[in-house]
XYZ file of C-alpha atoms in Angstrom:
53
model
C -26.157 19.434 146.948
C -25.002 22.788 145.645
C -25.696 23.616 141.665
C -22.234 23.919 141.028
C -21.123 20.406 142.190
C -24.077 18.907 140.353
C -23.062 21.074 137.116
C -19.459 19.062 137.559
C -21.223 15.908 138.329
C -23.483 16.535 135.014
C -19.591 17.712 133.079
C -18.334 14.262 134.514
C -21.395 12.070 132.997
C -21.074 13.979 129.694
C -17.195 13.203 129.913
C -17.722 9.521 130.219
C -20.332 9.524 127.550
C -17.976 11.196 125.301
C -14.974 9.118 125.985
C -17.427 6.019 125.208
C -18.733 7.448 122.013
C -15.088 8.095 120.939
C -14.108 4.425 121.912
C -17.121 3.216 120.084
C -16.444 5.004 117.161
C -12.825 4.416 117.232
C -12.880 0.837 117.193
C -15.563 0.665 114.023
C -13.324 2.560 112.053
C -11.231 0.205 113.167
C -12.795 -2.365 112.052
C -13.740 -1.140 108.474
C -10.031 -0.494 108.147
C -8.705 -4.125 108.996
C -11.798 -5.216 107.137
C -10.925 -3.263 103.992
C -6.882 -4.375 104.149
C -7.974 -7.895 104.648
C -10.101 -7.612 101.276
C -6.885 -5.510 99.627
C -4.542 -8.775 101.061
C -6.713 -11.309 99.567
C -7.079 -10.048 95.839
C -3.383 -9.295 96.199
C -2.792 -12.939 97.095
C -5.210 -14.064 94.592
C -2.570 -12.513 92.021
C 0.414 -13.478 93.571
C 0.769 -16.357 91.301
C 0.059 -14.339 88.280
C 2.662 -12.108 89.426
C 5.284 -14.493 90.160
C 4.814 -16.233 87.135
């Protein structure tokens, strides 16, 4: 195997690591964003009564 194809090949695995740490990352923040909307939702609802009333 020639160095440049196994530079690409090394570009390729670096590529698919990326696109995984992205992915990873992506869906945590994500998840602390649904997570902190949820809490935001529930105190809101907790003072819906208060509101309405």
């Amino acid at each position: 195997m020639n160095p440049v194809a196994r530079r690409i090949r090394q570009v390729e695995n670096v590529n698919e690591i990326a696109v995984l740490v992205i992915a990873l990352v992506g869906a945590a923040l994500f998840a602390y964003l649904a997570y902190g909307f949820g809490l935001a939702l529930t105190e809101w609802f907790d003072q819906l009564p208060w509101l309405l009333s």
